[in-house]
Each structure stands twice: as C-alpha cells, then as structure tokens.
CSV table of C-alpha atoms and ligand atoms in Angstrom, one decimal:
chain,number,residue,atom,x,y,z
A,1,MET,CA,18.2,272.5,124.2
A,2,SER,CA,20.5,271.4,127.1
A,3,GLY,CA,23.6,269.4,126.5
A,4,PRO,CA,24.6,265.8,127.8
A,5,ILE,CA,23.9,265.0,131.4
A,6,ARG,CA,27.1,264.2,133.4
A,7,LEU,CA,27.0,262.3,136.7
A,8,ARG,CA,30.1,260.9,138.3
A,9,GLY,CA,31.8,260.0,135.0
A,10,LEU,CA,28.7,259.0,133.2
A,11,GLU,CA,27.9,260.8,130.4
A,12,ILE,CA,23.9,260.6,129.2
A,13,SER,CA,23.9,261.8,125.5
A,14,PRO,CA,22.0,262.6,124.3
A,15,PRO,CA,19.6,263.1,127.5
A,16,LEU,CA,17.2,260.5,126.6
A,17,LEU,CA,16.5,257.9,129.1
A,18,LEU,CA,14.4,254.7,128.8
A,19,ALA,CA,11.8,254.6,131.6
A,20,PRO,CA,11.8,251.3,133.7
A,21,MET,CA,8.9,249.3,132.8
A,22,ALA,CA,8.0,245.8,134.3
A,23,GLY,CA,7.7,243.1,131.6
A,24,LEU,CA,8.7,245.3,128.8
A,25,THR,CA,12.4,247.0,129.4
A,26,HIS,CA,14.2,243.8,129.2
A,27,SER,CA,17.0,243.0,127.2
A,28,ALA,CA,15.2,242.1,124.1
A,29,LEU,CA,13.7,245.6,124.0
A,30,ARG,CA,16.9,247.4,125.2
A,31,ARG,CA,18.7,245.8,122.2
A,32,LEU,CA,16.1,246.8,119.6
A,33,ILE,CA,16.1,250.5,121.0
A,34,LEU,CA,20.0,250.5,120.7
A,35,GLU,CA,20.0,249.2,117.1
A,36,LEU,CA,17.8,251.9,116.3
A,37,GLY,CA,19.9,254.4,118.2
A,38,GLY,CA,19.3,257.9,120.1
A,39,ILE,CA,19.5,256.3,123.5
A,40,GLY,CA,21.5,258.0,126.1
A,41,LEU,CA,20.4,255.7,129.3
A,42,LEU,CA,18.9,252.3,129.2
A,43,SER,CA,17.1,250.5,132.3
A,44,THR,CA,16.0,247.5,133.6
A,45,GLU,CA,12.7,247.0,135.1
A,46,MET,CA,12.1,247.3,138.8
A,47,LEU,CA,14.0,244.7,140.6
A,48,SER,CA,13.1,243.5,143.9
A,49,ALA,CA,16.0,244.4,146.4
A,50,LYS,CA,15.1,241.5,148.7
A,51,ARG,CA,15.3,238.6,145.9
A,52,LEU,CA,18.1,240.4,143.9
A,53,PRO,CA,21.2,238.9,145.9
A,54,MET,CA,19.6,235.3,145.1
A,55,GLU,CA,18.9,235.9,141.4
A,56,ASN,CA,21.2,233.7,138.9
A,57,PRO,CA,22.2,236.4,136.3
A,58,GLN,CA,22.5,234.1,133.6
A,59,LEU,CA,18.8,232.7,134.2
A,60,SER,CA,16.8,235.4,135.7
A,61,PRO,CA,14.8,236.9,132.5
A,62,TYR,CA,15.1,240.3,134.7
A,63,LEU,CA,18.8,240.3,134.6
A,64,VAL,CA,19.9,239.0,131.2
A,65,ARG,CA,22.0,241.3,129.5
A,66,SER,CA,24.3,241.5,126.5
A,67,PRO,CA,27.6,243.3,126.5
A,68,GLN,CA,26.3,246.1,124.0
A,69,GLU,CA,23.4,247.2,126.4
A,70,THR,CA,25.3,250.0,127.8
A,71,PRO,CA,25.1,252.4,129.8
A,72,LEU,CA,22.5,250.5,131.9
A,73,SER,CA,20.6,251.8,134.7
A,74,TYR,CA,19.2,249.1,137.3
A,75,GLN,CA,16.1,250.3,139.1
A,76,LEU,CA,15.7,248.9,142.9
A,77,LEU,CA,12.3,248.5,144.6
A,78,VAL,CA,13.3,248.6,148.1
A,79,SER,CA,11.6,249.4,151.5
A,80,ARG,CA,14.3,248.2,154.1
A,81,GLU,CA,17.5,249.4,155.2
A,82,GLU,CA,19.0,246.2,155.6
A,83,GLU,CA,18.2,245.2,151.9
A,84,VAL,CA,20.1,248.2,150.6
A,85,ALA,CA,23.8,246.7,151.0
A,86,PRO,CA,23.5,243.2,149.5
A,87,ALA,CA,21.3,244.7,146.7
A,88,ILE,CA,23.9,247.0,145.8
A,89,ALA,CA,26.8,244.7,146.0
A,90,LYS,CA,25.2,242.5,143.4
A,91,LEU,CA,24.5,245.3,141.0
A,92,HIS,CA,28.1,246.2,141.4
A,93,ALA,CA,28.8,242.6,140.4
A,94,LEU,CA,26.3,242.9,137.5
A,95,GLY,CA,28.1,245.8,136.3
A,96,ALA,CA,25.6,248.4,136.8
A,97,GLU,CA,26.3,252.0,135.3
A,98,ALA,CA,23.8,253.7,137.5
A,99,ILE,CA,21.3,252.8,140.2
A,100,ASP,CA,17.7,254.1,140.5
A,101,LEU,CA,15.4,254.0,143.5
A,102,ASN,CA,12.0,253.3,142.6
A,103,LEU,CA,9.8,255.9,144.9
A,104,GLY,CA,6.8,256.4,142.3
A,105,CYS,CA,5.1,253.1,141.5
A,106,PRO,CA,1.6,253.2,142.5
A,107,ALA,CA,0.9,249.5,142.0
A,108,PRO,CA,-1.1,248.3,144.9
A,109,THR,CA,1.2,245.1,145.4
A,110,VAL,CA,4.1,247.2,145.6
A,111,ARG,CA,2.3,249.8,147.9
A,112,ARG,CA,1.4,247.1,150.2
A,113,MET,CA,5.1,246.1,150.6
A,114,GLY,CA,5.6,249.6,151.9
A,115,ALA,CA,7.5,250.3,148.7
A,116,GLY,CA,7.3,252.5,145.5
A,117,SER,CA,5.3,255.6,145.9
A,118,ARG,CA,4.0,254.5,149.4
A,119,LEU,CA,7.9,255.7,150.3
A,120,MET,CA,6.8,259.5,149.5
A,121,ASP,CA,4.7,259.2,152.5
A,122,GLU,CA,7.7,258.2,154.4
A,123,PRO,CA,10.3,260.9,154.2
A,124,ALA,CA,12.4,259.6,157.0
A,125,LEU,CA,12.6,256.1,156.0
A,126,VAL,CA,13.5,257.4,152.5
A,127,ARG,CA,16.3,259.4,154.0
A,128,ALA,CA,17.7,256.4,155.4
A,129,LEU,CA,17.4,254.1,152.4
A,130,VAL,CA,19.1,256.9,150.2
A,131,ALA,CA,22.0,257.3,152.7
A,132,ALA,CA,22.3,253.8,152.9
A,133,ALA,CA,22.8,253.5,149.3
A,134,ARG,CA,24.7,256.4,148.9
A,135,LYS,CA,27.0,255.0,151.5
A,136,GLU,CA,27.6,251.8,149.3
A,137,THR,CA,28.1,253.2,145.9
A,138,ASP,CA,30.1,255.5,143.9
A,139,LEU,CA,27.9,255.0,141.1
A,140,PRO,CA,25.3,257.4,139.9
A,141,LEU,CA,22.4,257.2,142.3
A,142,THR,CA,18.9,258.4,140.8
A,143,ALA,CA,15.5,258.5,142.1
A,144,LYS,CA,12.1,258.2,140.3
A,145,ILE,CA,9.2,260.0,141.9
A,146,ARG,CA,6.0,261.1,141.1
A,147,LEU,CA,4.4,264.7,142.4
A,148,GLY,CA,3.1,262.9,145.5
A,149,GLU,CA,-0.5,262.2,146.8
A,150,THR,CA,-2.1,265.4,146.4
A,151,LEU,CA,-0.3,268.8,144.8
A,152,ASP,CA,1.4,270.1,147.9
A,153,GLU,CA,4.4,272.3,146.9
A,154,GLU,CA,6.0,272.6,150.2
A,155,ARG,CA,5.9,268.8,150.9
A,156,LEU,CA,7.3,267.8,147.3
A,157,GLN,CA,10.0,270.5,147.7
A,158,ASP,CA,11.4,269.3,151.0
A,159,PHE,CA,11.1,265.9,149.8
A,160,CYS,CA,13.1,266.8,146.6
A,161,ARG,CA,15.9,268.8,148.4
A,162,MET,CA,15.9,265.9,151.2
A,163,LEU,CA,17.1,263.6,148.2
A,164,GLU,CA,19.5,266.1,146.8
A,165,GLY,CA,21.1,266.3,150.4
A,166,GLU,CA,21.4,262.7,150.9
A,167,GLY,CA,23.2,262.3,147.8
A,168,ILE,CA,21.0,261.4,144.8
A,169,ASP,CA,22.5,262.5,141.6
A,170,LEU,CA,19.4,262.9,139.3
A,171,LEU,CA,15.7,263.2,139.6
A,172,ASN,CA,13.3,261.4,137.1
A,173,VAL,CA,10.0,263.1,137.6
A,174,HIS,CA,6.9,261.4,136.7
A,175,ALA,CA,4.6,264.4,136.3
A,176,ARG,CA,1.5,263.0,137.7
A,177,LEU,CA,0.3,262.3,141.4
A,178,ARG,CA,0.0,259.1,142.9
A,179,GLY,CA,-3.7,258.2,141.8
A,180,GLU,CA,-3.5,260.0,138.5
A,181,PRO,CA,-4.0,257.5,135.5
A,182,PHE,CA,-2.3,257.8,132.1
A,183,VAL,CA,-5.4,259.3,130.4
A,184,ARG,CA,-4.8,262.4,132.4
A,185,LYS,CA,-2.6,265.0,131.0
A,186,PRO,CA,1.1,264.9,132.6
A,187,ARG,CA,1.8,268.0,134.7
A,188,TRP,CA,5.0,269.0,132.9
A,189,PRO,CA,5.1,272.7,134.6
A,190,TRP,CA,5.7,270.9,137.9
A,191,VAL,CA,8.9,269.3,136.6
A,192,GLY,CA,10.0,272.8,135.8
A,193,LYS,CA,9.2,273.6,139.9
A,194,VAL,CA,11.4,270.7,141.0
A,195,LYS,CA,14.1,271.8,138.8
A,196,GLY,CA,13.9,275.2,140.2
A,197,TRP,CA,14.3,273.8,143.9
A,198,VAL,CA,17.3,271.5,143.4
A,199,ASN,CA,20.7,271.8,141.9
A,200,ILE,CA,20.8,268.2,140.4
A,201,ALA,CA,19.6,267.1,137.0
A,202,VAL,CA,15.9,267.0,136.6
A,203,VAL,CA,14.5,264.3,134.1
A,204,ALA,CA,10.7,264.8,132.8
A,205,ASN,CA,8.7,261.7,132.5
A,206,GLY,CA,5.1,261.1,131.1
A,207,GLY,CA,3.1,261.3,128.1
A,208,ILE,CA,6.1,261.9,125.5
A,209,PHE,CA,5.0,260.1,122.4
A,210,SER,CA,6.3,262.3,119.8
A,211,VAL,CA,8.8,265.2,118.7
A,212,ALA,CA,5.9,267.6,119.5
A,213,ASP,CA,5.4,266.1,122.9
A,214,ALA,CA,9.0,266.2,123.6
A,215,LYS,CA,9.3,269.8,122.7
A,216,ASN,CA,6.2,270.8,124.6
A,217,CYS,CA,7.6,268.8,127.6
A,218,LEU,CA,10.9,270.8,127.5
A,219,ALA,CA,9.5,274.3,127.0
A,220,GLN,CA,7.2,273.6,129.9
A,221,SER,CA,9.5,272.0,132.4
A,222,GLY,CA,13.0,273.4,131.1
A,223,ALA,CA,14.2,269.5,132.1
A,224,ASP,CA,17.7,268.6,131.7
A,225,GLY,CA,16.3,265.5,129.7
A,226,LEU,CA,13.6,263.2,128.8
A,227,MET,CA,12.2,259.9,130.1
A,228,ILE,CA,10.3,257.8,127.8
A,229,GLY,CA,8.3,255.1,128.8
A,230,ARG,CA,5.1,253.4,126.9
A,231,ALA,CA,6.4,255.1,123.6
A,232,ALA,CA,9.6,253.1,123.8
A,233,ALA,CA,7.3,250.0,123.1
A,234,ILE,CA,5.0,251.7,120.8
A,235,HIS,CA,7.9,253.7,118.6
A,236,PRO,CA,11.4,252.1,119.6
A,237,TRP,CA,12.6,254.5,117.1
A,238,LEU,CA,11.4,257.4,118.8
A,239,PHE,CA,14.6,258.0,120.7
A,240,ALA,CA,16.6,258.3,117.2
A,241,GLU,CA,14.0,260.7,116.1
A,242,LEU,CA,14.3,262.9,119.3
A,243,ALA,CA,18.2,262.7,119.1
A,244,HIS,CA,18.0,264.1,115.6
A,245,GLU,CA,14.9,266.6,115.7
A,246,VAL,CA,15.3,267.9,119.3
A,247,TYR,CA,19.1,267.5,120.2
A,248,GLY,CA,20.6,267.8,116.5
A,249,LEU,CA,22.5,264.3,117.1
A,250,GLY,CA,22.5,261.2,114.9
A,251,PRO,CA,20.9,260.6,111.5
A,252,GLY,CA,17.3,260.4,112.8
A,253,ILE,CA,15.4,257.7,111.3
A,254,GLY,CA,15.4,256.6,107.6
A,255,GLU,CA,12.3,254.5,106.2
A,256,LEU,CA,10.7,252.4,108.6
A,257,ASN,CA,9.8,248.9,108.2
A,258,LYS,CA,7.5,248.2,111.0
A,259,PRO,CA,6.9,244.6,110.4
A,260,ALA,CA,10.6,243.9,110.1
A,261,LEU,CA,11.1,245.6,113.5
A,262,TYR,CA,8.6,243.5,114.8
A,263,LEU,CA,10.3,240.4,113.5
A,264,ARG,CA,13.7,241.5,114.8
A,265,PHE,CA,12.3,241.9,118.2
A,266,ILE,CA,11.1,238.3,118.0
A,267,GLU,CA,14.5,237.1,117.1
A,268,LEU,CA,15.9,239.0,120.2
A,269,LEU,CA,13.5,237.4,122.2
A,270,GLU,CA,14.8,233.9,121.0
A,271,GLU,CA,18.4,235.1,121.6
A,272,SER,CA,17.8,236.4,124.9
A,273,PHE,CA,15.2,234.1,126.9
A,274,LEU,CA,14.4,230.5,127.1
A,275,PRO,CA,11.6,229.4,125.3
A,276,GLU,CA,9.2,229.5,128.1
A,277,ARG,CA,10.0,233.1,128.8
A,278,ARG,CA,9.4,234.7,125.3
A,279,LEU,CA,5.5,234.3,124.5
A,280,GLY,CA,4.6,236.6,127.5
A,281,ARG,CA,7.1,239.0,126.5
A,282,LEU,CA,5.8,239.1,123.0
A,283,LYS,CA,2.1,239.7,124.2
A,284,GLU,CA,3.3,242.5,126.4
A,285,PHE,CA,5.1,244.4,123.7
A,286,SER,CA,2.4,243.7,120.9
A,287,HIS,CA,-0.1,245.4,123.2
A,288,TYR,CA,2.1,248.7,122.6
A,289,PHE,CA,3.4,248.1,119.5
A,290,ALA,CA,-0.1,247.3,118.1
A,291,LYS,CA,-1.1,250.9,118.5
A,292,ASN,CA,1.0,251.9,115.4
A,293,TYR,CA,-1.9,250.6,113.2
A,294,PRO,CA,-5.7,251.8,113.0
A,295,PHE,CA,-6.7,248.1,113.5
A,296,GLY,CA,-3.9,247.2,115.6
A,297,HIS,CA,-6.3,245.6,118.4
A,298,HIS,CA,-6.5,242.7,115.8
A,299,LEU,CA,-3.0,242.3,116.1
A,300,ALA,CA,-2.9,242.5,119.8
A,301,SER,CA,-5.7,240.0,120.3
A,302,ALA,CA,-4.2,237.7,117.7
A,303,VAL,CA,-0.9,237.5,119.5
A,304,GLN,CA,-2.8,237.3,122.9
A,305,SER,CA,-4.5,234.2,121.9
A,306,SER,CA,-1.7,232.6,120.6
A,307,ASP,CA,-0.5,229.4,122.3
A,308,ASN,CA,3.1,229.6,121.0
A,309,LEU,CA,5.7,231.7,119.6
A,310,GLU,CA,5.5,230.4,116.2
A,311,GLU,CA,1.9,230.6,116.2
A,312,ALA,CA,2.0,234.3,117.3
A,313,LYS,CA,4.6,235.0,114.5
A,314,GLU,CA,2.4,233.6,111.9
A,315,ARG,CA,-0.7,235.5,112.9
A,316,ALA,CA,1.5,238.8,113.2
A,317,CYS,CA,2.8,238.3,109.8
A,318,ALA,CA,-0.6,237.6,108.5
A,319,PHE,CA,-2.0,240.8,109.9
A,320,PHE,CA,1.1,242.5,108.5
A,321,ALA,CA,0.1,241.5,105.1
A,322,LYS,CA,-3.2,242.8,105.3
A,323,ASN,CA,-2.1,246.1,106.9
A,324,GLU,CA,1.3,247.1,105.5
A,325,ALA,CA,1.7,247.5,101.7
A,326,ASP,CA,5.5,246.9,102.0
A,327,VAL,CA,5.7,243.8,104.1
A,328,LYS,CA,8.3,241.0,103.4
A,329,LEU,CA,7.4,237.9,104.9
A,330,THR,CA,10.4,236.1,105.1
B,1,LIG,C1,3.7,248.4,131.8
B,1,LIG,C2,4.5,249.4,132.7
B,1,LIG,C3,5.4,249.0,133.6
B,1,LIG,C4,6.0,249.7,134.5
B,1,LIG,N1,7.0,249.5,135.4
B,1,LIG,C5,7.7,250.5,136.2
B,1,LIG,C6,8.6,250.3,136.8
B,1,LIG,O1,9.0,249.0,137.0
B,1,LIG,N2,9.4,251.0,137.5
B,1,LIG,C7,8.9,252.3,137.2
B,1,LIG,O2,9.7,253.2,138.4
B,1,LIG,N3,7.8,252.7,136.8
B,1,LIG,C8,7.2,251.9,136.0
B,1,LIG,N4,6.6,252.2,135.0
B,1,LIG,C9,6.0,253.7,135.2
B,1,LIG,C10,7.1,254.2,133.7
B,1,LIG,O3,8.4,254.2,133.9
B,1,LIG,C11,6.5,255.7,133.6
B,1,LIG,O4,6.9,256.3,134.6
B,1,LIG,C12,5.3,255.6,133.1
B,1,LIG,O5,4.6,254.9,132.3
B,1,LIG,C13,4.8,257.4,132.6
B,1,LIG,O6,5.8,257.6,131.3
B,1,LIG,P1,5.3,257.4,129.9
B,1,LIG,O7,4.1,258.1,129.7
B,1,LIG,O8,6.5,257.8,128.8
B,1,LIG,O9,4.7,255.9,129.7
B,1,LIG,C14,5.7,251.2,134.3
B,1,LIG,C15,4.8,251.7,133.5
B,1,LIG,C16,4.1,250.6,132.4
B,1,LIG,C17,3.1,251.0,131.6
C-alpha cells in the first residue's frame, strides 16, 4: 500500500481521511475518533464561505475545536469569487491545516445556491474560484468532487486537469455520479481513472465500511488514500483498524466496549457544546451508531424521541443493558 501523503509540509499518515459530513464531523466526533487512533486528516463539515467571516469561533458549533484536533481540514462551500478571500483569511486565523473546496454536494438547497455539485457544470467559475483560493493561501488546497452528472470521461478528465492546473494539491473523489444514491455501489475503478489523469494525490471516497471494503477499493482504484464518511459514525474505530490492517501502523483495536464509546461521545458533546446544541447532535450520531446492533432501530428511535440529553442517555443505557452482555452502566 502507498505510504503517507505529503502536501506542502502536511503529512497525512496514515492516508486515512475523515469525510466532511454536515451535523456529524464536529469537535465531539473528531475527538472520539482521535482517541481511538488511526486518523490521518480530520475534517469539519461544510462551512458557508459567505457566513464564515461573521462566525464567532467560541460560540459557533461549526467552528468549536479543541487543541488536540489536528491536523484539521476545513471544508468551504463557496460559489462566489468575492467570498473566497475573506473566508480563507478567517480559516488562517482559525489555524486550518488544510482547506477543501466542496464541489460535490448534491443537496438541492446547496445546488440552488449554485454551490456543491452544481459547480461541476460550471468549470469556468470553478477555475476562477480555485485560482482565487490558491492566490490567498499556501496551505494544502484540496477539492472534493463526484464523478459528474453522467459518465463522461472526457469532461471529467478536463475538469480534474483544470483543478490540478489551478493549484489543487489533492482530489477527494466520491465515486458516484451526482444523482446516485448511497445504495448504489460506488464506482471505485473511476477513481483509478482520475488517478491516471493527474499527478496530484487522489483519495477514494464512498462505501468503505470495513477492512475488506478498504482493500477492495484500493485494489480497484490504486488511490493514494481513503476518505471515510458514514462509517466514521457507525464504527469510529475503523480508522485504527484500517491503519493497522491495511497500512501496518499502530496497534489496531483492542477489545471494544461500544456502550462505553457511546457514553464517551455524550461526554464529549457536553464538553464541546452549549446544552441546547447537544441533543440534536446525539440524535444524528445515534442514527449511524445504532447500525452496530441487529435491533439498532430501537436505539435510534428511543434517542430520537427523547426531550433532553439525560433522557436520551437513560434510554440508550436501557437499550445497551438489553443488547450488550458487557455493558457497564456507570
Ligand atoms: C449526513 C451526511 C452529511 C454530509 N455532509 C457533507 C458535507 O458537508 N460536505 C461534503 O463534501 N460531503 C458531505 N457528505 C458526503 C460525504 O462526505 C461522503 O462523500 C459520502 O457520505 C460518501 O462516503 P461514505 O460512503 O464513506 O459515507 C455528507 C454525507 C452524509 C451522510
């Protein structure tokens, strides 16, 4: 397997990246993943370039960050050239270690703003945005893309080469077309095509939930690294497992106590966020973490219908007591 990814003084080792995910990749999940080990590069969720300059980093749940969360990439949702410089100045002030441009989000609200995957239809605008960003920062500048609207090799090749030409240092490729849902198998060989077209690092994203998936994806794509999204909330220990099993780094995972991890996540939410910001984030996380259990939908719905964090915690503990022999309810 390939070694670390080196970008302008940043070493991503192991080459395992957390995918940006709205509502999920906040300080608490990032800290949980760090405690478990194996992560090469953390990420924020997408941040609106328009709003970013006004956000208070002490109060904004999107910007809260503890000193140990490093290296941390900040993802920008940007569609107007004039928003680039103020947003990047703010990211420099926040101590960003890398900046990612969101060119792949298919959400209708994002596309209506002319942002996310909508930008893949506007290569001239993307060229201007990337050039403006490159002018403002010496930090590693990455872009996260999908494969496009339809399978069009020539178009995708031109787009990726344009990104490289304008100074993008690494491409994160979510191996699906814009309209393809998660149930569709990701097109990992297309990440390999991208890799053949450019000389910058290419990271594969989409559908990696296990060591076997990671090995298959690497075999099919030859990618320089892997970016993990939903599995980071289902199995936050997956990075440590992949680091050991795929890259021969770190001790791997010892015995896992899933209820203890869930309770640790609640603790981290309490440390990171104001009380009114905690329950929503626990609900979002529980939707994914519940997939560890055959009757996980009971956990997800019990937390979903809770009115406060204490109630959610009690209900989760009751679920674990029924579903885990080794639970310690302290
Ligand atoms: C809840 C959720 C929120 C997401 N938010 C973002 C985002 O803010 N920016 C982005 O580029 N992609 C976002 N994505 C897409 C992921 O980064 C990733 O590309 C996708 O989930 C496929 O990877 P996976 O199969 O490992 O989950 C989001 C995905 C999910 C499930």
